[in-house]
mmCIF file of C-alpha atoms in Angstrom:
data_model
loop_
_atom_site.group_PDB
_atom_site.id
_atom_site.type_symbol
_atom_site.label_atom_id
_atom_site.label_comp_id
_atom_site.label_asym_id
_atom_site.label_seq_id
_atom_site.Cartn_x
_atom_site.Cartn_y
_atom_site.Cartn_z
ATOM 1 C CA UNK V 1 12.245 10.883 10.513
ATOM 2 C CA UNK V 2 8.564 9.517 9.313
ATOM 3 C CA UNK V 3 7.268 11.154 6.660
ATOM 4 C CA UNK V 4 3.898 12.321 8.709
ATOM 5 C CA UNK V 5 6.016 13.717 11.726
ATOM 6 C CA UNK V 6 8.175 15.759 9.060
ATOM 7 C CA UNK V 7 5.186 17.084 7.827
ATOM 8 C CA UNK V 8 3.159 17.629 10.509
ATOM 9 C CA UNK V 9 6.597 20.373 11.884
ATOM 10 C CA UNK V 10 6.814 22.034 8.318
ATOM 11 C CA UNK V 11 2.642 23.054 8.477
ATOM 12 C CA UNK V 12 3.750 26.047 10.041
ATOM 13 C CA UNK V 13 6.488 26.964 8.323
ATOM 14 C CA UNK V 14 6.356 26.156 4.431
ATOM 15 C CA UNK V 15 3.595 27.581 3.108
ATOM 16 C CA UNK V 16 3.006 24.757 -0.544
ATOM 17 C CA UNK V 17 2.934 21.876 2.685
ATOM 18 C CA UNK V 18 0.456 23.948 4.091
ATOM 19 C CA UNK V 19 -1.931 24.469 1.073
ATOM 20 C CA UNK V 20 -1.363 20.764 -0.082
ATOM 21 C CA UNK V 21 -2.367 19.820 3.703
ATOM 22 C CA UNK V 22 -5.706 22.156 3.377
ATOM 23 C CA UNK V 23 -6.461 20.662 0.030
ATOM 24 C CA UNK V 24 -6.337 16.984 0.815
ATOM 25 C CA UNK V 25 -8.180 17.588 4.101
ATOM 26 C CA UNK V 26 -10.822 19.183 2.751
ATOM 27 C CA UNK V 27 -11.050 17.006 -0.161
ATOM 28 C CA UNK V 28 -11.311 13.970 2.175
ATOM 29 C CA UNK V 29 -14.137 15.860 4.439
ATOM 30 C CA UNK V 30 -15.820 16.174 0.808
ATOM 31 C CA UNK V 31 -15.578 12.573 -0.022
ATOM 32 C CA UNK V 32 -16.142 11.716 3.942
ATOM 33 C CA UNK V 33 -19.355 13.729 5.167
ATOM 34 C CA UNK V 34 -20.433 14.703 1.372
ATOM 35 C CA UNK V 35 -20.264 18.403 2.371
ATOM 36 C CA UNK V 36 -18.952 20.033 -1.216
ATOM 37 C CA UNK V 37 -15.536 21.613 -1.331
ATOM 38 C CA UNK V 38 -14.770 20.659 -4.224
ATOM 39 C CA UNK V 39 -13.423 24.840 -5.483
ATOM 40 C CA UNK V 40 -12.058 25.146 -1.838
ATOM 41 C CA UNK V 41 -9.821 21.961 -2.646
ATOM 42 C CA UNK V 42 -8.935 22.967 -5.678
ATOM 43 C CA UNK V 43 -7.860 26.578 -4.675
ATOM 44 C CA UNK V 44 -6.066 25.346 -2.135
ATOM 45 C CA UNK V 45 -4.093 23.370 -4.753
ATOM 46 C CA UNK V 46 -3.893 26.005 -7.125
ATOM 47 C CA UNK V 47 -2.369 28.087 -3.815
ATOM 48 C CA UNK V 48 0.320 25.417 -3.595
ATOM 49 C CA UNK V 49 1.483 25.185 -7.126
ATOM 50 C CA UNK V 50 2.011 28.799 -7.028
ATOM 51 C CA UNK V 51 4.533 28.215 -4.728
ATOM 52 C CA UNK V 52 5.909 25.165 -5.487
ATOM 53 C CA UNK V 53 6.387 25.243 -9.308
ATOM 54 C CA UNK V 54 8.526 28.306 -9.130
ATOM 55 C CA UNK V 55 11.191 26.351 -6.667
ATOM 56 C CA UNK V 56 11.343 23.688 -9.016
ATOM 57 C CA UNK V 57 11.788 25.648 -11.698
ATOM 58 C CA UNK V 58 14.804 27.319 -10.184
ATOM 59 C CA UNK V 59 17.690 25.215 -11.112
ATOM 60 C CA UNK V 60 20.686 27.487 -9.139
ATOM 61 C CA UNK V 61 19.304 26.538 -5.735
ATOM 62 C CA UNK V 62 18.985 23.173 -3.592
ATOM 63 C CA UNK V 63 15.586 22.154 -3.403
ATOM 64 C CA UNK V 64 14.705 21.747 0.086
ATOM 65 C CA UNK V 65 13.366 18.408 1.641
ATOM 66 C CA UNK V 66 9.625 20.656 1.606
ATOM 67 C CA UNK V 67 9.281 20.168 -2.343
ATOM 68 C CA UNK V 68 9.457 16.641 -2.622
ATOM 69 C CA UNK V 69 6.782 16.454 0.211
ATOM 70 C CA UNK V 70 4.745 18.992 -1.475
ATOM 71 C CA UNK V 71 4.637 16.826 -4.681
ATOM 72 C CA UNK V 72 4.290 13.632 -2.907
ATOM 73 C CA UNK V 73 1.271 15.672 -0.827
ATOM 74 C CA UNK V 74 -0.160 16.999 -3.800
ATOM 75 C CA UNK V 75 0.181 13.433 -5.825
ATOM 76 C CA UNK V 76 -2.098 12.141 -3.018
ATOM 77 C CA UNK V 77 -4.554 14.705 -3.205
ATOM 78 C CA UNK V 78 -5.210 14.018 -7.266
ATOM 79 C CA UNK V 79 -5.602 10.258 -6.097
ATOM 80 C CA UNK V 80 -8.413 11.072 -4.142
ATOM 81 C CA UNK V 81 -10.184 13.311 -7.268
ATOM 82 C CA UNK V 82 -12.708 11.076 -8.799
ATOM 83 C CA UNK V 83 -11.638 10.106 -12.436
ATOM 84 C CA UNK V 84 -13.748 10.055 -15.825
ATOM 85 C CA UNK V 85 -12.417 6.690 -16.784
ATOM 86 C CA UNK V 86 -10.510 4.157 -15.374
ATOM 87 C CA UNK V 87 -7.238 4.675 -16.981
ATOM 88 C CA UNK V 88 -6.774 8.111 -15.727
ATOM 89 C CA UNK V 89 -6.346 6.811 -12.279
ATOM 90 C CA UNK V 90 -2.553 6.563 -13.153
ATOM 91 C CA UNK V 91 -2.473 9.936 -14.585
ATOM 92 C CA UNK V 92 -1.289 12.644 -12.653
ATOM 93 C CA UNK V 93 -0.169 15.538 -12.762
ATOM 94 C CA UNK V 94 2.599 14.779 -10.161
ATOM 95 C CA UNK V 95 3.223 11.667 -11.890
ATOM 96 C CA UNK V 96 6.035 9.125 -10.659
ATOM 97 C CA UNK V 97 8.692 10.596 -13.379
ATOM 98 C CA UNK V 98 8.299 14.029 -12.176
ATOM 99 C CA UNK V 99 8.918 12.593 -8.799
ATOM 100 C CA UNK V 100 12.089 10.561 -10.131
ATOM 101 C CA UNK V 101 13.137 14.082 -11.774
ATOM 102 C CA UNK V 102 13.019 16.014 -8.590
ATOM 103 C CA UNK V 103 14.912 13.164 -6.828
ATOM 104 C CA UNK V 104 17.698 13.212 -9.372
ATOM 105 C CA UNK V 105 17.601 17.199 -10.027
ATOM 106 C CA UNK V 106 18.912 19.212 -7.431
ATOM 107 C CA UNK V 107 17.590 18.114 -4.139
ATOM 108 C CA UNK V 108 19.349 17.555 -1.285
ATOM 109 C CA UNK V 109 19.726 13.870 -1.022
ATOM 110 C CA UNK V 110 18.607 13.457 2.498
ATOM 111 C CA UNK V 111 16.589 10.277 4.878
ATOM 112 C CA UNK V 112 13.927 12.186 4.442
ATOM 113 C CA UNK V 113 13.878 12.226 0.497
ATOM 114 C CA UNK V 114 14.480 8.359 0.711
ATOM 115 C CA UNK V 115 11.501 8.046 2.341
ATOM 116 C CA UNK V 116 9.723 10.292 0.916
ATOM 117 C CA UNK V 117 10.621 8.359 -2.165
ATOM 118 C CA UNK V 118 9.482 4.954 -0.209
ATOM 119 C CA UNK V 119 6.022 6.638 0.339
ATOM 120 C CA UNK V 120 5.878 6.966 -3.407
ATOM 121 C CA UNK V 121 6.758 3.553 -4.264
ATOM 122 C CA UNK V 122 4.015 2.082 -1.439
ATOM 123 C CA UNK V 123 1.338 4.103 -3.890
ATOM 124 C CA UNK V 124 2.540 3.163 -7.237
ATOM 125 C CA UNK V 125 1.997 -0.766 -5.947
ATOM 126 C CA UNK V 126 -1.475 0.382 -4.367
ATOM 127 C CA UNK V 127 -2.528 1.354 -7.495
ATOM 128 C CA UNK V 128 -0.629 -0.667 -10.045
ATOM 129 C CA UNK V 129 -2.307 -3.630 -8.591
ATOM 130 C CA UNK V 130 -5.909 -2.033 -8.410
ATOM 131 C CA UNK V 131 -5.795 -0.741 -12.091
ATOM 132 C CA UNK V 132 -3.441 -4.040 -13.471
ATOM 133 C CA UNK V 133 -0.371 -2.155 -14.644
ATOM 134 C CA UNK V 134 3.156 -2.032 -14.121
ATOM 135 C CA UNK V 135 4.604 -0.279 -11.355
ATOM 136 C CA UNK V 136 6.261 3.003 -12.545
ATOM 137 C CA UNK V 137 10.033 3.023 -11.845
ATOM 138 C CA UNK V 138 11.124 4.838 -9.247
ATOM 139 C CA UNK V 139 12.622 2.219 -7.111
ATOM 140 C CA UNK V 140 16.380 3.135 -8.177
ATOM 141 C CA UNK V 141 15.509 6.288 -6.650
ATOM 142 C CA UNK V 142 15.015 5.256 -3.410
ATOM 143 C CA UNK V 143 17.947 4.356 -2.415
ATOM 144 C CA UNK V 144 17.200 0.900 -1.293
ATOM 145 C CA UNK V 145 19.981 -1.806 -0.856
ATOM 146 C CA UNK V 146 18.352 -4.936 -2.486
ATOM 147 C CA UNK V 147 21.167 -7.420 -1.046
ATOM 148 C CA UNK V 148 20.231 -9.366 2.035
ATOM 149 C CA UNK V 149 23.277 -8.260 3.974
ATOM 150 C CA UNK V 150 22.712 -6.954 7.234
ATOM 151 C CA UNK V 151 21.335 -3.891 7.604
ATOM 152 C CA UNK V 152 19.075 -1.713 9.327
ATOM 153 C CA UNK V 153 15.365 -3.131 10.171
ATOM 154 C CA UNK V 154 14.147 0.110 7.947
ATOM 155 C CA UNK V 155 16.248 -1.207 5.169
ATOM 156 C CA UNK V 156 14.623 -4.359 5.215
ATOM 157 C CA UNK V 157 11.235 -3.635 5.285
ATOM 158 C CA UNK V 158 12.000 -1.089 2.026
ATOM 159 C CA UNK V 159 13.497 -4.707 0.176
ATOM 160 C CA UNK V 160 10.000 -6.205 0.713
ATOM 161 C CA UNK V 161 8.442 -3.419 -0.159
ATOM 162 C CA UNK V 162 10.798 -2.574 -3.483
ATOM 163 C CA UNK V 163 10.239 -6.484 -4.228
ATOM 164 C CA UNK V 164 6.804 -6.316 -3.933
ATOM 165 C CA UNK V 165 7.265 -3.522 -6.723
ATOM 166 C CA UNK V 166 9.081 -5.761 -9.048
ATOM 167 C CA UNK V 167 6.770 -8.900 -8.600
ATOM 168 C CA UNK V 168 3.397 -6.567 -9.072
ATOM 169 C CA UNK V 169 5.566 -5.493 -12.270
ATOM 170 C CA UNK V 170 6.224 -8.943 -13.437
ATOM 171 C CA UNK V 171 2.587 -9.781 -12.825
ATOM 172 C CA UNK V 172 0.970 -7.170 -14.379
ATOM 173 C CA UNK V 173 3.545 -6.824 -17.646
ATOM 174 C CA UNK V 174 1.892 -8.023 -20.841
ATOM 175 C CA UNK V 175 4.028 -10.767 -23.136
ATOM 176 C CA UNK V 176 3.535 -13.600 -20.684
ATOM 177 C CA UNK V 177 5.341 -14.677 -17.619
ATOM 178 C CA UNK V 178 8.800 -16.461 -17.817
ATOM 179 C CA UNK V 179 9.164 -19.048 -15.783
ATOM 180 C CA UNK V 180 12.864 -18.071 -15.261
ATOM 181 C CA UNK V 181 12.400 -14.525 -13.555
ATOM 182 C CA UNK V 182 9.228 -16.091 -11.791
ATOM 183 C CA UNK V 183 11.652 -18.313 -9.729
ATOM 184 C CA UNK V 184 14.198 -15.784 -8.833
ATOM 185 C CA UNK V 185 10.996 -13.524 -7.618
ATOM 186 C CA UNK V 186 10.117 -16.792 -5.801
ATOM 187 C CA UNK V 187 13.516 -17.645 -4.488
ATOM 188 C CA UNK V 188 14.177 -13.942 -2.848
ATOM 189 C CA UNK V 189 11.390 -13.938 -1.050
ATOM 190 C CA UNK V 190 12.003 -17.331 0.628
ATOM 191 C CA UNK V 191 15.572 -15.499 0.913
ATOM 192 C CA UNK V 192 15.014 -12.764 2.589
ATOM 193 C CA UNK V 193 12.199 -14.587 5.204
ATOM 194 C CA UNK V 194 15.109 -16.778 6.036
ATOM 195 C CA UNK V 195 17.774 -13.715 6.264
ATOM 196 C CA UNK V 196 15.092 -11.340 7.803
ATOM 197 C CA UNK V 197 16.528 -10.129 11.488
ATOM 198 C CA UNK V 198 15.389 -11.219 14.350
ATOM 199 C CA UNK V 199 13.240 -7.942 15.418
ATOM 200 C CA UNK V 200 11.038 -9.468 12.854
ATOM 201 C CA UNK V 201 9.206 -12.081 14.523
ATOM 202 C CA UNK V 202 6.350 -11.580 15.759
ATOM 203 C CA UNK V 203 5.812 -10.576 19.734
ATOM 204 C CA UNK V 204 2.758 -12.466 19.801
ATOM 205 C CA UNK V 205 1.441 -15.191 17.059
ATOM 206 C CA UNK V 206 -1.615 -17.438 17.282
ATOM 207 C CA UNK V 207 -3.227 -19.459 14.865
ATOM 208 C CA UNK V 208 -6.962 -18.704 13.165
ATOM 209 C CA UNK V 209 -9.152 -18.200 16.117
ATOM 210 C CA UNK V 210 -12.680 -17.134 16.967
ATOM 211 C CA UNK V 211 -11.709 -14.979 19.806
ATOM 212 C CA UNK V 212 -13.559 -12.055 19.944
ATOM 213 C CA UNK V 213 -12.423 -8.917 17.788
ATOM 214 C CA UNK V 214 -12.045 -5.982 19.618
ATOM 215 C CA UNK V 215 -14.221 -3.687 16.858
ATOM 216 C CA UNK V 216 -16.920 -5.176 16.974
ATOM 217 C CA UNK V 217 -17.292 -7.518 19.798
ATOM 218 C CA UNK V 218 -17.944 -10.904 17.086
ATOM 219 C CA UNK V 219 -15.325 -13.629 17.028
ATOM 220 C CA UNK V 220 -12.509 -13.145 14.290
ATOM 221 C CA UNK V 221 -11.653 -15.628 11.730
ATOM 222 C CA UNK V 222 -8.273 -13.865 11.741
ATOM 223 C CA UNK V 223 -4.582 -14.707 13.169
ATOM 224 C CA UNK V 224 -3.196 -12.807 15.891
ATOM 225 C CA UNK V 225 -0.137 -11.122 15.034
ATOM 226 C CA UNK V 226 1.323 -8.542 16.742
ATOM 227 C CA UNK V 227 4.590 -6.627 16.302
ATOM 228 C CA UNK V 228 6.188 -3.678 18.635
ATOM 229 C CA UNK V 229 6.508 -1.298 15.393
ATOM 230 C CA UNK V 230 5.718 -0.683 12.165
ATOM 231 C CA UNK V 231 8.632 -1.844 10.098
ATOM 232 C CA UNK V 232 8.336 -6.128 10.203
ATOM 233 C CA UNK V 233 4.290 -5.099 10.465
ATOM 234 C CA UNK V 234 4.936 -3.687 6.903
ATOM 235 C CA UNK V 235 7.364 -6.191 5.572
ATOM 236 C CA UNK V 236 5.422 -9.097 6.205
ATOM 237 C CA UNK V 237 2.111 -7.426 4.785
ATOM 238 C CA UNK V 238 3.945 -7.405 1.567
ATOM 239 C CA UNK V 239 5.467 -10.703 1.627
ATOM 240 C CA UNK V 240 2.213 -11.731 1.641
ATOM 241 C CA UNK V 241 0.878 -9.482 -1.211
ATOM 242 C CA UNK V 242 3.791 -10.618 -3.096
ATOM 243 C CA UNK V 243 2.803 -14.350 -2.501
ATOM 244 C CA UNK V 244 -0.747 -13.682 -3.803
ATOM 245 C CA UNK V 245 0.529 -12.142 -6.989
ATOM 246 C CA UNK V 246 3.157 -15.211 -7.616
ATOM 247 C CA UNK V 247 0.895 -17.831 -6.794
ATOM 248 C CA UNK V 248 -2.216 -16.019 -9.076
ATOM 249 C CA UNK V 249 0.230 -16.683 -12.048
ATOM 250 C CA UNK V 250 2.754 -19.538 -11.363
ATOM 251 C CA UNK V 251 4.221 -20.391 -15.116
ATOM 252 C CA UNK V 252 3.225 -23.801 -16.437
ATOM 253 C CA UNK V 253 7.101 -24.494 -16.787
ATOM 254 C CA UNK V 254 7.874 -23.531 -13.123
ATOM 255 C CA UNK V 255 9.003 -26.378 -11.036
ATOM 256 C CA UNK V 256 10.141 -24.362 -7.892
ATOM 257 C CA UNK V 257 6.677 -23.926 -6.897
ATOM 258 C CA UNK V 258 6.217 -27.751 -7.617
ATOM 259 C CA UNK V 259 8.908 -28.396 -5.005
ATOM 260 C CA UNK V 260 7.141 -26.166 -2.436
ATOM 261 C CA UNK V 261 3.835 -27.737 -2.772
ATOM 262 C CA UNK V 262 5.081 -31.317 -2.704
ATOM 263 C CA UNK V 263 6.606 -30.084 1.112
ATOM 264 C CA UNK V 264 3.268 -27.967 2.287
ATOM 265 C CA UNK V 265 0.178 -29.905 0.244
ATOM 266 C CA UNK V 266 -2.568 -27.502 -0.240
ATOM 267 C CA UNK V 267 -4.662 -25.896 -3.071
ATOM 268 C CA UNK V 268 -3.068 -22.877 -4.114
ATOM 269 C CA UNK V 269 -6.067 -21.096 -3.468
ATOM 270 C CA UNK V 270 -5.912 -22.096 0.055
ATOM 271 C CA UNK V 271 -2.273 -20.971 0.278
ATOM 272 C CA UNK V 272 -3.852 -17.295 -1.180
ATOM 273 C CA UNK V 273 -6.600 -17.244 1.335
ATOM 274 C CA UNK V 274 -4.363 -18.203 3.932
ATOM 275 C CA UNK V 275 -2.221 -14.899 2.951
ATOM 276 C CA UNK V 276 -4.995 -12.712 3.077
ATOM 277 C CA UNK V 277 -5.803 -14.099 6.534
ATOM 278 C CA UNK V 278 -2.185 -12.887 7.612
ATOM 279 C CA UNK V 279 -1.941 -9.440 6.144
ATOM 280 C CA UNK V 280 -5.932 -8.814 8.160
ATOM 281 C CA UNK V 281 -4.555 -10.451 10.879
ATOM 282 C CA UNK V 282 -1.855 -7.900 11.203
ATOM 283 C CA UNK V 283 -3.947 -4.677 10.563
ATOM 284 C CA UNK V 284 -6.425 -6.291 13.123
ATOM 285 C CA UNK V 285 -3.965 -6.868 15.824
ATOM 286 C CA UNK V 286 -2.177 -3.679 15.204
ATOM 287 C CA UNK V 287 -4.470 -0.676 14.996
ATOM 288 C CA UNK V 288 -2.180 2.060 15.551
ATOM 289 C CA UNK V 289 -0.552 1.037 12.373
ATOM 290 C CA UNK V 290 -2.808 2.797 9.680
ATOM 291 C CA UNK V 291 -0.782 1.411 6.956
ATOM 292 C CA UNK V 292 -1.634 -1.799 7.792
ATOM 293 C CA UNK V 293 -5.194 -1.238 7.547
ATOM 294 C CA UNK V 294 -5.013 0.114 3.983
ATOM 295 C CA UNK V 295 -2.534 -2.882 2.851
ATOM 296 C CA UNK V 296 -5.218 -4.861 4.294
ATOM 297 C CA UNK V 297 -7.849 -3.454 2.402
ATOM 298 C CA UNK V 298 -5.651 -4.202 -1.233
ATOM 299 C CA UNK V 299 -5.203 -7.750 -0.479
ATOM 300 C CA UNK V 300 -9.262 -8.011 0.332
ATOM 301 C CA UNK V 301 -9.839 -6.100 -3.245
ATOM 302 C CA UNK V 302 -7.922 -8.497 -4.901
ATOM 303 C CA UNK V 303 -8.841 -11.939 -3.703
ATOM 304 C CA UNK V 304 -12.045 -11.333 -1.878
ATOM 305 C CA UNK V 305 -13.817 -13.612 -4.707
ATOM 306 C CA UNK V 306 -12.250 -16.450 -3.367
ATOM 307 C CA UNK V 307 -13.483 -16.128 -0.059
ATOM 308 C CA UNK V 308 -17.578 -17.835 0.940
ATOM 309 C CA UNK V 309 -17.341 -18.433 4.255
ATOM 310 C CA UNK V 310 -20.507 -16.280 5.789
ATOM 311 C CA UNK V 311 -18.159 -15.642 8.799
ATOM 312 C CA UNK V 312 -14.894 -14.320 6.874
ATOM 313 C CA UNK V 313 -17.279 -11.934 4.731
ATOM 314 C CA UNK V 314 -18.445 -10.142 6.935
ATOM 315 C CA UNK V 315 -14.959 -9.160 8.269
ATOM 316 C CA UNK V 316 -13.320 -8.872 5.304
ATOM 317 C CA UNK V 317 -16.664 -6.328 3.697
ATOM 318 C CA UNK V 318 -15.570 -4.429 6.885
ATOM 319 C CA UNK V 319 -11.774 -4.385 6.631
ATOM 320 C CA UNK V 320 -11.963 -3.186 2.767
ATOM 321 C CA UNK V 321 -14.807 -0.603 3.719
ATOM 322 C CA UNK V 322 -12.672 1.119 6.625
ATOM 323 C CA UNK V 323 -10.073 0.830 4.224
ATOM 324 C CA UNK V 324 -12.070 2.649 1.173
ATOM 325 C CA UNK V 325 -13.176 5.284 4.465
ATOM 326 C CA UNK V 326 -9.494 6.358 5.633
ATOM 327 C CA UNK V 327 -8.533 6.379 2.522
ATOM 328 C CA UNK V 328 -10.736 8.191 -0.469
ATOM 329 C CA UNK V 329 -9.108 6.822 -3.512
ATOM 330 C CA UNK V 330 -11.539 6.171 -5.973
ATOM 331 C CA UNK V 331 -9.261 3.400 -7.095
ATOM 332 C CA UNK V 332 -10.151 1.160 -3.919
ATOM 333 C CA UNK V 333 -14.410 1.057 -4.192
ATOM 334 C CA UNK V 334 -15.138 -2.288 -4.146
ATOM 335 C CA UNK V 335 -17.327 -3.383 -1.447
ATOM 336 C CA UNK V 336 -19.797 -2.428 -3.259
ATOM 337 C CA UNK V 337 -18.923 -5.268 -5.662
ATOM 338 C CA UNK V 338 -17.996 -7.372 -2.909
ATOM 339 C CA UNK V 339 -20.982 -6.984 -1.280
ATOM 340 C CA UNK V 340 -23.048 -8.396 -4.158
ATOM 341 C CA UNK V 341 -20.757 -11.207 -4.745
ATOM 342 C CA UNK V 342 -21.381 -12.336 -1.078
ATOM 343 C CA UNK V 343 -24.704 -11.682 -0.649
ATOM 344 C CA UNK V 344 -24.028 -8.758 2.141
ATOM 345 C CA UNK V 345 -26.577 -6.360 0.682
ATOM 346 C CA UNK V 346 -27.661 -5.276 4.284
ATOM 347 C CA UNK V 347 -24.420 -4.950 5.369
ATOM 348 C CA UNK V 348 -23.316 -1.158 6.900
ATOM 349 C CA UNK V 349 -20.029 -0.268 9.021
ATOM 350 C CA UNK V 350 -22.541 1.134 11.723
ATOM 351 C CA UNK V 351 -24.034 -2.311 12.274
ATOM 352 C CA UNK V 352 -20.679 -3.839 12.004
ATOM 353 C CA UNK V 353 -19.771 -1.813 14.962
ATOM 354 C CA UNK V 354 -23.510 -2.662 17.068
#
């Protein structure tokens, strides 16, 4: 069962879902419309940890599937609280061990607390890669099978996504990077794009073209790439994100990636724009996936300095703005930068849409 369907059938029943649901609504109205509800938020929070904290405290019962989602719920809504300084955006007070501790305590091991756990791990890389630091971890709770045996297409989205949580580690560790573990992150994702099932392929693939985009009626610098659901959508967004981070920090030592470049010649910062173009691609040609859209808008946040092309900034300044809109995490606001960078001071979403 996805996490937002689960949720969406506990609203009326569980009340700490229901105050963690009021809370980050109308914390996101706040940060949307800039109507202050800032004491109604936090109330509603307040309203949830009253219910939640005495369940976890109770250590004779089964926690129910609810508590995990409350935390996860509530973790989402301190995301979206504007920090004093920029290290306290991996502060919480649902942190990722308190998460691990309620997965190992005495919940119910269930799908849904897998998942649940999976939702966890996709923000730990959102914002381990936005603030530079490891990614806290939780994947051993998630119950992922890292082999590349056959499994479900679920499973193998999670080993992209639990990889790209080991190479965002790797990347952002301090000590230096070993050339060693840099080729075995490099070898398993060549691995598992040649093991990947084939639901996984695209439906529909074209090359960069400047066919109109549906948004806003200008021609798209941006593959087409569609895909009948969200799983290979999701896994191939993170392949992509996990190329970026290799190839930003390829070991002078390394001679895997030697061997790849020698086969496909091009700059490495082609091969990183050409990523980038991929992951927008597939939030682009795949709307309903709102995922997509915000994986989209990480990738433009961290390589949209290597982009100068008048007609890929403009999409891209949109892409990470709609991104920064959904979402509300004070962790992705940088079109502002971006903006300056590429000279887009005029730019708004409202004339993006004209």
């Amino acid at each position: 069962m996805h996490f937002r369907s689960y949720i969406r059938s506990m609203i009326p029943h569980d009340a700490a879902i229901l105050y963690a649901v009021l809370a980050i609504s109308t914390k996101h109205r706040e940060l949307m419309t800039g109507l202050k509800g800032i004491e109604e938020a936090d109330e509603y929070e307040r309203k949830c940890l009253e219910v939640l904290i005495p369940s976890l405290n109770d250590t004779d019962r089964a926690l129910q599937d609810a508590a995990l989602a409350s935390a996860l719920l509530l973790r989402l809504f301190e995301e979206m609280s504007v920090p004093i300084e920029q290290q306290t955006m991996s502060s919480h007070a649902v942190s990722a061990p308190i998460l691990m501790q309620i997965k190992q305590g005495n919940i119910r091991s269930s799908g849904f607390s897998d998942a649940a756990m999976i939702v966890a791990l996709r923000q730990e890389i959102f914002i381990a890669n936005m603030t530079k630091q490891p990614v806290q971890p939780i994947i051993g709770y998630c119950s992922i099978d890292e082999t590349l045996q056959p499994a479900s297409d679920a499973m193998w989205a999670y080993r992209m996504i639990a990889h790209a949580a080991r190479v965002t580690t790797f990347v952002h560790s301090t000590g230096g990077h070993d050339a060693e573990e840099w080729a075995k992150l490099w070898e398993y994702l060549r691995d598992w794009d040649r093991c990947k099932p084939d639901s996984f392929i695209p439906m529909y693939q074209s090359s960069t073209t400047r066919s109109p985009e549906p948004s806003t009626g200008e021609a798209s610098s941006f593959p087409r790439i569609y895909y009948t659901y969200d799983c290979p959508a999701a896994a191939q967004q993170y392949l992509q994100i996990c190329r970026i981070l290799l190839m930003g920090c390829i070991p002078p030592t390394c001679t895997l990636y030697s061997d790849e470049e020698a086969e496909c010649p091009g700059s490495r910062e082609d091969k990183i724009r050409e990523a980038v173009r991929i992951i927008c691609g597939i939030s682009i040609s795949n709307p309903e996936y709102v995922p997509a859209r915000l994986t989209a808008g990480l990738a433009v946040a961290l390589c949209g300095q290597h982009f100068t092309c008048p007609s890929e900034t403009k999409e891209l300044l949109r892409i990470v703005s709609e991104a920064e809109l959904h979402l509300g995490w004070p962790c992705l606001k940088v079109s502002l930068t971006l903006r300056d960078i590429w000279g887009l001071h005029e730019f708004t979403l409202d004339k993006m849409a004209e």
